[in-house]
Coordinates of C-alpha atoms in Angstrom, one line a residue:
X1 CA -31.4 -115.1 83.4
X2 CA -32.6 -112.5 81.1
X3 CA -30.6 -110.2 79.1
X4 CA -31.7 -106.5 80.0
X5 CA -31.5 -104.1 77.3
X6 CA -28.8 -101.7 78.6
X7 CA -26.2 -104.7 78.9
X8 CA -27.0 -106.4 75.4
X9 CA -26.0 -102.3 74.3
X10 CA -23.1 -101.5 76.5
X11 CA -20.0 -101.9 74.6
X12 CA -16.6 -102.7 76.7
X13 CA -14.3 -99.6 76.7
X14 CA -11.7 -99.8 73.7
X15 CA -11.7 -100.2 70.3
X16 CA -15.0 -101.4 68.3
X17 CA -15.6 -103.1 65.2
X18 CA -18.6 -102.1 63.8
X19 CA -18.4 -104.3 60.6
X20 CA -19.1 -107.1 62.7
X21 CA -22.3 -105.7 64.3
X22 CA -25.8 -106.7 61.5
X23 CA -26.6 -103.5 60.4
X24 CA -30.1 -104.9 60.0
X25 CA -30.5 -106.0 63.7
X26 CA -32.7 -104.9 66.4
X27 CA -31.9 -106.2 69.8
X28 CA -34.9 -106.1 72.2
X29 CA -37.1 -104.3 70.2
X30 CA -40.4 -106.2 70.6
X31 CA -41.4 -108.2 67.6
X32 CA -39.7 -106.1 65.5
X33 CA -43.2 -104.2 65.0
X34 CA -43.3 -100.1 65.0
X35 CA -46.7 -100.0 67.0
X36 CA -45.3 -102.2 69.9
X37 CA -42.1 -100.2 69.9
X38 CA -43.6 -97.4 69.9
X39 CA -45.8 -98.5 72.5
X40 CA -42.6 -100.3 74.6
X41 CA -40.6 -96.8 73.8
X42 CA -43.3 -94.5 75.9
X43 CA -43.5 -96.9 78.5
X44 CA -40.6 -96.3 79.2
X45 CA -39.9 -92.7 78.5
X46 CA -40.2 -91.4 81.9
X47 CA -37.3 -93.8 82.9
X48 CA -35.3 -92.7 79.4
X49 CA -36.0 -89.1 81.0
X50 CA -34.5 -89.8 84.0
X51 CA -31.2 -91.5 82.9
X52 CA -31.0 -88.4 80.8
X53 CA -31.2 -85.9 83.0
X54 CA -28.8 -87.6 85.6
X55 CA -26.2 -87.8 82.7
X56 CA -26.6 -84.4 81.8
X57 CA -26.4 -83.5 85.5
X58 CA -22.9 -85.3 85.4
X59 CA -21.6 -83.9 82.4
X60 CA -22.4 -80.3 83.8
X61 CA -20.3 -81.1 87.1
X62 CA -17.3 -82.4 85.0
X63 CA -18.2 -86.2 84.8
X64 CA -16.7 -88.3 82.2
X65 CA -19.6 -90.3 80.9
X66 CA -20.8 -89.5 77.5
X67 CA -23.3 -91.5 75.1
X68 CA -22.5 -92.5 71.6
X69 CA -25.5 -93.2 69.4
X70 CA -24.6 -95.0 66.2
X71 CA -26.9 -95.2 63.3
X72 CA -26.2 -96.4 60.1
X73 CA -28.4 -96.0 56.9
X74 CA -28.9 -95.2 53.4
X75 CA -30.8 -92.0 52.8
X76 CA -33.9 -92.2 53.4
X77 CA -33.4 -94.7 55.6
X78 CA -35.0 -92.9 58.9
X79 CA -32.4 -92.2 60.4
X80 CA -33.9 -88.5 61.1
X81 CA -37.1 -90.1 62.3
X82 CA -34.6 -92.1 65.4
X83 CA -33.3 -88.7 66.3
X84 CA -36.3 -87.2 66.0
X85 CA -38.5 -89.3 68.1
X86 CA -35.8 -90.8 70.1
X87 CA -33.1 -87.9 71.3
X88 CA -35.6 -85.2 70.6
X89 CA -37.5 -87.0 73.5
X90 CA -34.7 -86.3 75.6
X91 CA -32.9 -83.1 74.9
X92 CA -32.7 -81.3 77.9
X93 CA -33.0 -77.7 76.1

């Protein structure tokens, strides 16, 4: 059975060690190659969209799910391009 994206991601509630997680690893993303990300990552922004917008919709009725992004780099490592073209994808403002 394949391993969807959002459950090779989902961390168990509780503590975390992130030393033990390759810094240098990219799970699912498809050959590792920014044209077929790219491609793979607007394929399926209208789904992103939608997961967005129902956690903001829970957050604004007093849910308790909230979404921890983690990215680790040296500078100039593009860590502003992921929030750029990532999370600026999604803001709901």
């Amino acid at each position: 059975m394949a391993v969807n994206i959002s459950d090779a991601l989902r961390l168990p509630p509780g503590a975390c060690d992130l030393g033990a997680h390759d810094p240098r690893s990219t799970p699912h993303a498809p050959g590792g190659k920014k044209k077929k990300t790219r491609a793979a990552m607007s394929e399926q922004a209208p789904a992103l969209a939608d997961l967005q917008e129902r956690l903001y919709a829970e957050g604004a009725g007093g849910g308790g799910r909230s979404l921890l992004l983690v990215l680790q780099g040296m500078d100039t490592a593009g860590k502003g391009g992921v929030i750029k073209h990532v999370v600026g994808a999604l803001n709901p403002l």
